[in-house]
Coordinates of C-alpha atoms and ligand atoms in Angstrom, one line a residue:
E235 CA 16.5 -9.7 -3.4
Y236 CA 13.0 -8.7 -4.6
T237 CA 13.4 -5.5 -2.5
D238 CA 14.5 -3.1 -5.2
P239 CA 11.6 -0.9 -6.3
H240 CA 13.6 0.3 -9.3
C241 CA 12.9 4.0 -8.9
D242 CA 16.3 5.7 -8.4
G243 CA 16.4 5.4 -4.7
K244 CA 13.1 7.0 -4.0
Q245 CA 11.3 5.8 -0.9
A246 CA 7.5 6.0 -1.0
I247 CA 4.8 4.7 -3.2
V248 CA 1.1 5.6 -3.2
H249 CA -1.8 3.2 -3.5
L250 CA -4.3 4.8 -5.9
F251 CA -7.1 2.5 -4.7
E252 CA -9.7 1.8 -7.4
W253 CA -8.4 4.6 -9.7
K254 CA -8.9 4.1 -13.5
W255 CA -5.7 3.7 -15.5
S256 CA -6.3 6.9 -17.4
D257 CA -6.5 8.9 -14.2
I258 CA -3.3 7.3 -12.8
A259 CA -1.4 8.3 -15.9
N260 CA -2.6 11.9 -15.5
E261 CA -1.6 11.8 -11.8
C262 CA 1.9 10.6 -12.6
E263 CA 2.4 13.4 -15.0
Q264 CA 0.7 16.2 -13.1
F265 CA 1.5 15.5 -9.5
L266 CA 3.5 12.4 -8.4
S267 CA 6.5 13.2 -10.5
Q268 CA 6.8 16.7 -9.0
K269 CA 6.6 15.4 -5.5
G270 CA 9.2 12.6 -5.7
F271 CA 7.0 9.6 -5.4
C272 CA 8.6 6.3 -6.5
G273 CA 5.6 4.8 -8.0
V274 CA 2.0 3.6 -7.7
Q275 CA 0.3 0.5 -6.3
I276 CA -2.6 -0.1 -8.6
S277 CA -5.8 -2.2 -8.0
P278 CA -5.9 -5.7 -9.5
A279 CA -5.5 -5.4 -13.3
N280 CA -6.9 -8.8 -14.3
E281 CA -10.4 -10.0 -15.0
H282 CA -12.7 -10.1 -11.9
I283 CA -16.4 -10.8 -11.1
I284 CA -19.1 -8.3 -11.7
K285 CA -21.5 -7.8 -8.8
T286 CA -24.7 -5.7 -9.0
N287 CA -26.0 -6.7 -5.5
P288 CA -24.3 -5.0 -3.6
P289 CA -23.6 -2.7 -6.5
A290 CA -19.9 -2.9 -7.6
P291 CA -18.4 -3.4 -4.2
W292 CA -14.6 -2.7 -4.0
W293 CA -14.0 -6.4 -3.2
E294 CA -15.1 -7.5 -6.7
R295 CA -11.5 -7.2 -7.6
Y296 CA -10.4 -9.7 -5.1
Q297 CA -12.3 -12.5 -6.9
P298 CA -10.4 -13.2 -10.1
I299 CA -12.0 -14.9 -13.2
S300 CA -8.9 -15.0 -15.4
Y301 CA -5.5 -13.3 -16.0
K302 CA -6.8 -11.3 -19.0
L303 CA -6.0 -7.6 -18.4
D304 CA -9.4 -6.1 -18.5
S305 CA -10.8 -4.7 -15.3
R306 CA -13.0 -2.0 -13.9
S307 CA -10.0 0.3 -14.1
G308 CA -9.6 -0.1 -17.8
T309 CA -8.5 -2.2 -20.8
E310 CA -5.1 -3.7 -21.4
A311 CA -4.4 -1.0 -23.9
E312 CA -5.2 1.7 -21.3
L313 CA -3.0 -0.2 -18.7
V314 CA 0.0 -0.3 -21.1
D315 CA -0.5 3.4 -22.0
M316 CA -0.5 4.3 -18.2
I317 CA 2.5 2.2 -17.4
Q318 CA 4.5 3.9 -20.2
R319 CA 3.3 7.4 -19.4
C320 CA 4.2 7.0 -15.7
R321 CA 7.6 5.6 -16.6
K322 CA 8.4 8.5 -18.8
V323 CA 8.1 10.8 -15.8
G324 CA 10.1 8.5 -13.5
L325 CA 7.3 6.6 -11.8
R326 CA 7.0 2.8 -11.6
I327 CA 3.8 0.6 -11.3
Y328 CA 3.3 -2.1 -8.7
V329 CA 0.4 -4.4 -9.5
D330 CA -1.8 -5.8 -6.8
V331 CA -2.0 -9.5 -7.7
V332 CA -4.5 -12.0 -6.3
L333 CA -2.8 -15.4 -6.6
N334 CA -4.3 -17.4 -3.7
H335 CA -7.7 -18.0 -5.1
M336 CA -10.3 -17.4 -7.8
A337 CA -13.9 -16.4 -7.4
G338 CA -16.0 -17.5 -4.4
L339 CA -18.2 -20.6 -4.3
G340 CA -21.8 -20.2 -5.2
Q341 CA -21.2 -17.8 -8.1
S342 CA -21.2 -18.2 -11.9
G343 CA -21.5 -15.9 -14.9
V344 CA -19.2 -13.7 -16.9
G345 CA -16.2 -11.6 -15.8
T346 CA -15.0 -8.1 -16.8
A347 CA -13.2 -9.5 -19.8
G348 CA -16.1 -11.6 -21.0
S349 CA -14.9 -15.0 -19.7
S350 CA -17.5 -17.4 -18.4
F351 CA -17.0 -19.1 -15.1
N352 CA -18.6 -21.5 -12.6
S353 CA -17.0 -21.5 -9.2
D354 CA -19.0 -24.5 -7.8
N355 CA -17.7 -26.6 -10.8
Y356 CA -14.2 -25.1 -10.4
D357 CA -14.4 -24.0 -14.0
F358 CA -12.4 -21.0 -15.1
P359 CA -12.0 -21.4 -18.9
G360 CA -10.4 -18.0 -19.3
V361 CA -7.2 -19.3 -17.8
P362 CA -8.1 -22.3 -18.0
F363 CA -8.2 -23.7 -14.4
T364 CA -10.3 -26.8 -13.6
R365 CA -11.0 -28.8 -10.4
E366 CA -7.6 -30.5 -10.2
H367 CA -5.9 -27.1 -9.7
F368 CA -7.7 -26.3 -6.5
H369 CA -7.5 -27.5 -2.9
K370 CA -10.5 -29.6 -1.7
H371 CA -13.1 -27.4 0.0
C372 CA -12.7 -26.7 3.7
E373 CA -13.2 -23.3 5.3
I374 CA -10.6 -21.5 7.4
N375 CA -11.8 -21.1 10.9
N376 CA -8.7 -21.6 13.0
Y377 CA -5.8 -19.2 12.5
G378 CA -3.8 -21.3 15.0
D379 CA -3.5 -24.0 12.3
A380 CA -1.0 -22.9 9.6
N381 CA -2.0 -25.9 7.3
Q382 CA -5.6 -24.8 7.4
V383 CA -4.7 -21.1 6.7
R384 CA -2.8 -22.1 3.6
N385 CA -4.8 -25.0 2.2
C386 CA -8.4 -24.2 3.2
Y387 CA -10.7 -21.5 1.7
L388 CA -10.7 -17.9 2.9
V389 CA -14.3 -16.7 3.0
A390 CA -15.3 -19.4 0.5
L391 CA -12.9 -18.2 -2.2
T392 CA -11.9 -21.2 -4.4
D393 CA -8.4 -21.9 -3.2
L394 CA -5.7 -22.6 -5.8
D395 CA -3.0 -25.2 -5.2
Q396 CA 0.2 -23.4 -5.8
G397 CA 2.1 -26.7 -5.2
N398 CA 0.7 -27.8 -8.6
E399 CA 3.2 -27.2 -11.4
Y400 CA 0.6 -26.1 -13.9
V401 CA -0.8 -23.6 -11.4
R402 CA 2.7 -22.2 -10.8
N403 CA 3.2 -21.9 -14.5
K404 CA -0.1 -20.1 -15.2
I405 CA 0.7 -17.6 -12.3
A406 CA 4.2 -17.0 -13.5
E407 CA 3.0 -16.5 -17.1
F408 CA 0.6 -13.8 -15.8
L409 CA 3.3 -12.0 -13.8
N410 CA 5.8 -12.3 -16.6
R411 CA 3.3 -10.6 -18.9
L412 CA 3.1 -7.7 -16.5
I413 CA 6.9 -7.5 -16.4
D414 CA 7.0 -7.4 -20.2
L415 CA 4.5 -4.5 -20.1
G416 CA 6.8 -2.5 -17.9
A417 CA 5.5 -3.2 -14.3
A418 CA 8.3 -3.0 -11.7
G419 CA 6.8 -5.3 -9.2
F420 CA 3.8 -6.7 -7.2
R421 CA 1.8 -6.4 -4.1
V422 CA 0.7 -10.0 -3.4
D423 CA -2.7 -10.3 -1.9
A424 CA -3.3 -13.0 0.8
A425 CA 0.4 -14.1 0.8
K426 CA -0.2 -15.5 4.3
H427 CA -2.6 -18.0 2.8
M428 CA 0.1 -19.4 0.4
W429 CA 3.1 -21.5 1.4
P430 CA 6.3 -19.5 1.3
Q431 CA 8.1 -22.2 -0.7
D432 CA 5.3 -22.1 -3.3
I433 CA 5.7 -18.3 -3.7
Q434 CA 9.5 -18.9 -4.0
A435 CA 9.0 -21.4 -6.8
I436 CA 6.8 -18.9 -8.6
E437 CA 9.3 -16.1 -8.1
Q438 CA 12.0 -18.3 -9.5
K439 CA 10.0 -18.6 -12.8
L440 CA 10.0 -14.9 -13.3
K441 CA 12.1 -12.9 -15.7
D442 CA 14.4 -10.0 -14.8
L443 CA 12.9 -6.6 -15.6
P444 CA 13.7 -5.6 -19.2
E445 CA 16.2 -3.0 -17.8
G446 CA 17.7 -5.6 -15.5
G447 CA 17.1 -6.6 -11.8
R448 CA 14.5 -8.7 -10.1
P449 CA 10.9 -7.5 -9.7
F450 CA 9.9 -5.8 -6.4
F451 CA 7.6 -7.8 -4.1
A452 CA 5.5 -6.7 -1.2
H453 CA 3.7 -9.7 0.4
E454 CA 0.5 -9.1 2.3
V455 CA 0.9 -11.1 5.6
I456 CA -1.3 -10.0 8.4
D457 CA 0.8 -10.8 11.4
Q458 CA -0.3 -9.0 14.6
G459 CA 1.4 -11.6 16.8
G460 CA -0.2 -14.6 18.5
E461 CA -0.5 -16.8 15.4
P462 CA 1.9 -19.4 14.0
I463 CA 2.3 -17.7 10.6
T464 CA 4.8 -14.8 10.9
T465 CA 6.2 -12.1 8.6
G466 CA 9.6 -13.6 9.1
E467 CA 8.7 -16.6 6.9
Y468 CA 8.3 -14.2 4.0
T469 CA 11.3 -11.8 4.3
S470 CA 13.5 -13.8 1.9
L471 CA 10.8 -13.3 -0.8
G472 CA 10.7 -9.5 -0.7
Y473 CA 9.1 -6.8 1.5
V474 CA 6.4 -7.9 3.9
T475 CA 3.5 -5.8 5.2
E476 CA 4.0 -4.7 8.8
F477 CA 0.4 -4.3 10.2
R478 CA 1.7 -3.8 13.8
Y479 CA 3.1 -0.5 12.7
C480 CA -0.5 0.7 11.9
I481 CA -1.3 0.1 15.5
K482 CA 1.9 1.7 16.7
L483 CA 1.3 4.8 14.7
G484 CA -2.2 5.1 16.0
E485 CA -1.0 4.8 19.6
G486 CA 1.8 7.3 18.9
V487 CA -0.5 10.0 17.5
H488 CA -2.8 9.7 20.5
N489 CA 0.1 10.0 23.0
F490 CA 3.5 11.0 21.5
G491 CA 5.2 9.1 24.4
N492 CA 4.3 5.9 22.5
F493 CA 6.4 7.1 19.5
D494 CA 9.5 6.2 21.6
N495 CA 8.7 2.5 20.9
A496 CA 7.0 2.8 17.5
V497 CA 9.2 0.0 16.2
D498 CA 9.4 -2.8 18.7
Y499 CA 11.7 -5.6 17.5
G500 CA 11.0 -7.3 20.8
W501 CA 7.4 -7.7 19.5
G502 CA 8.9 -9.5 16.5
M503 CA 8.4 -6.5 14.1
T504 CA 9.9 -7.0 10.7
P505 CA 13.5 -5.7 10.2
S506 CA 13.4 -2.3 8.5
D507 CA 14.9 -3.5 5.2
H508 CA 11.9 -5.8 4.7
A509 CA 9.1 -3.9 6.4
F510 CA 6.4 -2.5 4.1
V511 CA 4.7 0.2 6.2
F512 CA 1.5 2.3 6.0
V513 CA -0.8 4.2 8.4
D514 CA -3.8 2.3 7.0
N515 CA -4.7 0.2 4.0
H516 CA -7.8 -0.3 1.9
D517 CA -8.8 -3.2 4.2
N518 CA -8.2 -2.0 7.7
Q519 CA -9.5 1.5 7.0
R520 CA -13.0 -0.1 6.7
S521 CA -12.4 -2.8 9.4
H522 CA -11.7 -5.7 6.9
G523 CA -8.5 -7.7 7.2
G524 CA -7.0 -7.1 10.6
G525 CA -8.1 -5.0 13.6
G526 CA -6.5 -2.5 15.9
H527 CA -7.0 1.2 16.4
I528 CA -6.4 2.4 12.9
I529 CA -6.2 6.1 11.9
T530 CA -7.8 7.0 8.6
H531 CA -8.6 10.1 6.5
K532 CA -11.8 10.4 8.6
T533 CA -9.7 12.2 11.3
P534 CA -7.6 14.4 9.0
R535 CA -5.4 16.1 11.6
D536 CA -4.4 12.8 13.3
Y537 CA -3.9 11.2 9.9
K538 CA -1.6 14.0 8.8
M539 CA 0.5 13.6 12.0
A540 CA 0.7 9.8 11.7
S541 CA 1.7 10.0 8.0
A542 CA 4.3 12.7 8.7
F543 CA 5.9 10.7 11.5
M544 CA 6.0 7.6 9.3
L545 CA 7.7 9.5 6.5
A546 CA 10.1 11.2 8.9
N547 CA 11.0 8.0 10.8
D548 CA 13.8 5.6 9.8
Y549 CA 11.7 2.4 9.4
G550 CA 10.6 0.4 6.4
F551 CA 9.5 1.2 2.8
V552 CA 6.5 3.5 2.8
R553 CA 3.1 3.1 1.1
I554 CA 0.7 6.1 1.2
M555 CA -3.0 5.3 1.1
S556 CA -5.2 7.3 -1.3
S557 CA -8.9 6.6 -0.6
Y558 CA -12.4 7.4 -1.7
E559 CA -15.1 8.5 0.8
F560 CA -17.3 5.9 2.4
G561 CA -19.8 5.8 5.2
S562 CA -20.9 3.0 7.4
N563 CA -21.3 0.7 4.4
T564 CA -17.8 -1.0 4.3
E565 CA -18.7 -2.7 1.0
Q566 CA -19.3 0.5 -0.9
G567 CA -17.3 0.6 -4.2
P568 CA -15.6 3.7 -5.6
P569 CA -17.5 6.8 -6.8
H570 CA -19.5 5.6 -9.8
N571 CA -21.8 6.7 -12.5
G572 CA -25.4 5.4 -13.1
D573 CA -24.1 2.4 -15.0
L574 CA -21.7 1.5 -12.1
S575 CA -18.6 2.5 -14.2
T576 CA -16.0 4.2 -12.0
K577 CA -16.1 8.0 -12.0
D578 CA -13.1 10.1 -13.2
V579 CA -11.0 11.6 -10.3
R580 CA -11.9 15.2 -10.2
I581 CA -9.0 17.6 -9.4
N582 CA -10.2 21.0 -8.0
A583 CA -8.4 24.3 -8.8
D584 CA -6.8 24.3 -5.3
G585 CA -5.2 20.9 -5.9
S586 CA -7.6 18.9 -3.7
C587 CA -9.8 16.2 -5.1
G588 CA -13.6 16.0 -5.5
D589 CA -16.5 13.8 -6.5
G590 CA -15.9 11.4 -3.6
W591 CA -12.1 11.0 -4.1
V592 CA -10.1 11.8 -0.9
C593 CA -6.6 12.0 -2.3
E594 CA -4.7 11.9 1.0
H595 CA -1.5 11.8 -1.0
R596 CA -2.2 15.4 -2.1
W597 CA -2.5 16.7 1.5
A598 CA 0.6 19.0 2.0
P599 CA 2.0 17.3 5.1
I600 CA 1.9 13.9 3.3
A601 CA 2.9 15.0 -0.2
N602 CA 5.7 17.3 0.9
M603 CA 7.2 14.8 3.4
V604 CA 8.0 12.4 0.5
A605 CA 10.8 14.8 -0.4
F606 CA 12.0 14.7 3.2
R607 CA 12.0 10.9 3.2
N608 CA 14.0 10.8 -0.1
A609 CA 16.5 13.3 1.2
V610 CA 17.3 11.5 4.4
V611 CA 17.5 7.9 3.2
G612 CA 20.3 6.0 4.9
T613 CA 20.7 8.4 7.9
N614 CA 19.9 7.7 11.5
K615 CA 17.7 9.6 13.9
G616 CA 19.5 11.9 16.3
N617 CA 18.9 14.9 18.6
Y618 CA 15.7 13.1 19.7
Y619 CA 13.3 15.3 21.8
N620 CA 9.9 14.0 23.0
Q621 CA 8.0 15.7 25.8
N622 CA 4.4 17.0 26.4
N623 CA 3.2 15.6 23.0
Q624 CA 5.9 17.5 21.2
I625 CA 8.4 15.5 19.2
A626 CA 11.5 16.5 17.2
F627 CA 14.5 14.7 15.7
S628 CA 17.1 15.1 13.1
R629 CA 18.0 12.5 10.4
G630 CA 21.7 12.6 10.2
N631 CA 22.9 16.0 8.9
K632 CA 20.3 16.0 6.2
G633 CA 16.9 16.8 7.7
F634 CA 15.0 18.0 10.8
F635 CA 11.4 17.2 11.8
A636 CA 9.2 18.6 14.5
M637 CA 5.5 18.0 15.4
A638 CA 3.3 19.2 18.3
R639 CA 0.0 17.5 19.1
D640 CA -1.6 20.1 21.3
G641 CA -0.7 23.6 22.4
H642 CA 2.1 25.7 21.3
M643 CA 5.6 24.5 20.6
D644 CA 8.2 27.1 21.1
V645 CA 11.6 25.7 21.8
T646 CA 15.2 26.1 20.7
L647 CA 16.7 22.7 19.6
Q648 CA 19.9 21.2 18.2
T649 CA 19.1 20.3 14.6
G650 CA 22.4 18.7 13.6
L651 CA 22.2 20.6 10.3
P652 CA 24.7 23.0 8.8
P653 CA 24.0 26.7 9.5
G654 CA 21.7 28.6 7.1
Q655 CA 18.2 29.4 6.3
Y656 CA 15.8 26.6 5.5
C657 CA 12.3 26.4 4.0
D658 CA 9.6 24.6 5.9
L659 CA 8.4 21.9 3.5
I660 CA 4.9 21.6 5.1
T661 CA 3.9 25.2 4.3
D662 CA 5.7 25.3 1.0
C663 CA 8.2 27.8 2.3
A664 CA 5.7 30.2 3.9
T665 CA 7.7 29.6 7.1
K666 CA 11.5 29.8 7.2
I667 CA 13.8 28.4 9.9
T668 CA 17.3 29.7 10.7
V669 CA 20.0 27.3 11.9
D670 CA 22.8 29.1 13.7
G671 CA 26.5 28.4 13.6
S672 CA 26.2 25.8 16.4
G673 CA 23.3 23.9 14.8
M674 CA 20.6 25.4 17.0
A675 CA 17.2 26.6 15.6
H676 CA 14.1 28.2 17.2
I677 CA 11.2 25.9 16.4
V678 CA 7.7 27.3 16.6
I679 CA 4.5 25.3 15.9
N680 CA 1.0 26.7 16.5
N681 CA -1.9 24.6 17.5
N682 CA -3.2 24.4 13.9
E683 CA -4.6 21.8 11.5
E684 CA -1.1 20.8 10.3
P685 CA 1.2 21.1 13.4
I686 CA 4.4 20.0 11.7
V687 CA 7.7 21.6 10.6
A688 CA 10.2 19.8 8.4
F689 CA 13.2 21.0 6.5
I690 CA 16.1 19.4 4.6
V691 CA 19.5 20.2 3.2
G692 CA 19.3 20.8 -0.5
G693 CA 15.5 21.6 -0.3
P694 CA 13.8 24.7 -1.6
T695 CA 15.1 28.0 -0.3
Ligands
LIG863 C1 -7.0 -10.4 1.9 N1 -6.0 -10.7 2.6 O1 -5.5 -11.8 2.7 C2 -7.7 -9.1 2.1 O2 -7.1 -8.5 3.3 C3 -9.1 -9.2 2.2 O3 -9.7 -7.9 2.3 C4 -9.7 -9.9 0.9 O4 -11.1 -10.0 1.1 C5 -9.0 -11.2 0.8 N2 -7.6 -11.2 1.0 C6 -9.3 -11.9 -0.5 O5 -8.6 -11.3 -1.5 C7 -11.9 -9.1 0.4 C8 -13.0 -8.6 1.3 C9 -14.0 -9.7 1.6 C10 -14.5 -10.3 0.2 C11 -13.2 -10.8 -0.5 C12 -13.6 -11.4 -1.9 O6 -12.5 -8.1 2.6 O7 -15.1 -9.2 2.3 O8 -15.4 -11.3 0.5 O9 -12.4 -9.7 -0.8 O10 -14.2 -10.5 -2.7 C13 -16.6 -11.3 -0.2 C14 -17.8 -11.2 0.8 C15 -17.8 -12.6 1.6 C16 -17.9 -13.8 0.6 C17 -16.7 -13.7 -0.4 C18 -16.8 -14.8 -1.5 O11 -17.6 -10.1 1.6 O12 -18.9 -12.6 2.5 O13 -17.7 -15.0 1.4 O14 -16.8 -12.4 -1.1 O15 -18.0 -14.7 -2.3 C19 -18.8 -15.9 1.3
LIG864 CA1 -4.4 -20.9 0.0

């Protein structure tokens, strides 16, 4: 339950981090629908604080002021228009929701929808929430203490008491409103900091989607082992983020031998049917929220290999990260105009993005591997080959994937596929592969920027 993304069996979503609703609608129509994406994780849609010092940092949106649907990404009317335009071309919207807390202590003023607030007085009239709806102040400083992690304050953020019936009802009202507007599900921020039974009580108050079925849930639980709170406590509530896979993918890209154990259930990694997986996310790409050796768009060749492997592999439900450029300042918000409003996403003639938007989801090895993932769903890995930083495997009799980290790959391999001529998805068919009557194919990869070959039954020819 809570694991159906409601997108006709497609297998990958993209997080269009900090994009405006109008740009997301365009991207659904012009790109994501053509490439087989299931849907989009959007930045928090509700009212949040406004910071000018530092100027409009990205984390403004993780400090809610109310559940009014007016944010830096657009108005409620623009949100509704975007959800509908995306749905028309087969894409669903998953809303990032911040339910653990409201704005941080020491702040007061007006939010993006014009509601006043005063955190020190626990006053959020836009909901309304008052002091009785929050836990008493204590700061989280010991992640070995599960009670503290759930009931104390995460970096001074006023911590809501989800055990309180009124709080549960206000949160459920907010989520039900998004369901009414056509959202297919949610990414739950800081789920680790809420009790699983409280989340369950809130989920039970939610409507079915208008077309039927329970909303999709991806709970953010940073579990890298060594702490009492585990992803396993949340699997009955939907998908759960698997941050250990970020580390495993990083280790794999640097030494392909590590790909043999990319999924380590002995490590307590989440079962595949509940693992929400990604190479990096908006937090760990800038060293917030969880550590480890994380691969990001800043090393494009490695990032393409990690993403292609993730999409080819038979583990979890995939989220692709789409970033904006940032330097050493990890607080820096999205590309913005002089008045701090978010810039439009610029799409260049060659299909890449500009004006500070990275658009990893448009990079060929990532965008084109989404079709591979969709085509091989439900099949197992076979014909596994991994030596000298060269890896290859089939997915049932539906697809074949090969990648070479360094040097020249030139080897004849069993593909498990029916004989015929196949198009390489990565090069949009510039390369063709012939599978002979016994399933063998000659695989050649040069030491280039995108050292990957992938092909599927039923793909372009
Ligand atoms: C998360 N997971 O449980 C995210 O991984 C994490 O990145 C979020 O923090 C957190 N939940 C809250 O939604 C981000 C950001 C923080 C930022 C908070 C709130 O990583 O740096 O904290 O959002 O905007 C900022 C300041 C911090 C300050 C706090 C409260 O960086 O110094 O604490 O606001 O004013 C006094
Ligand atoms: Ca909490």
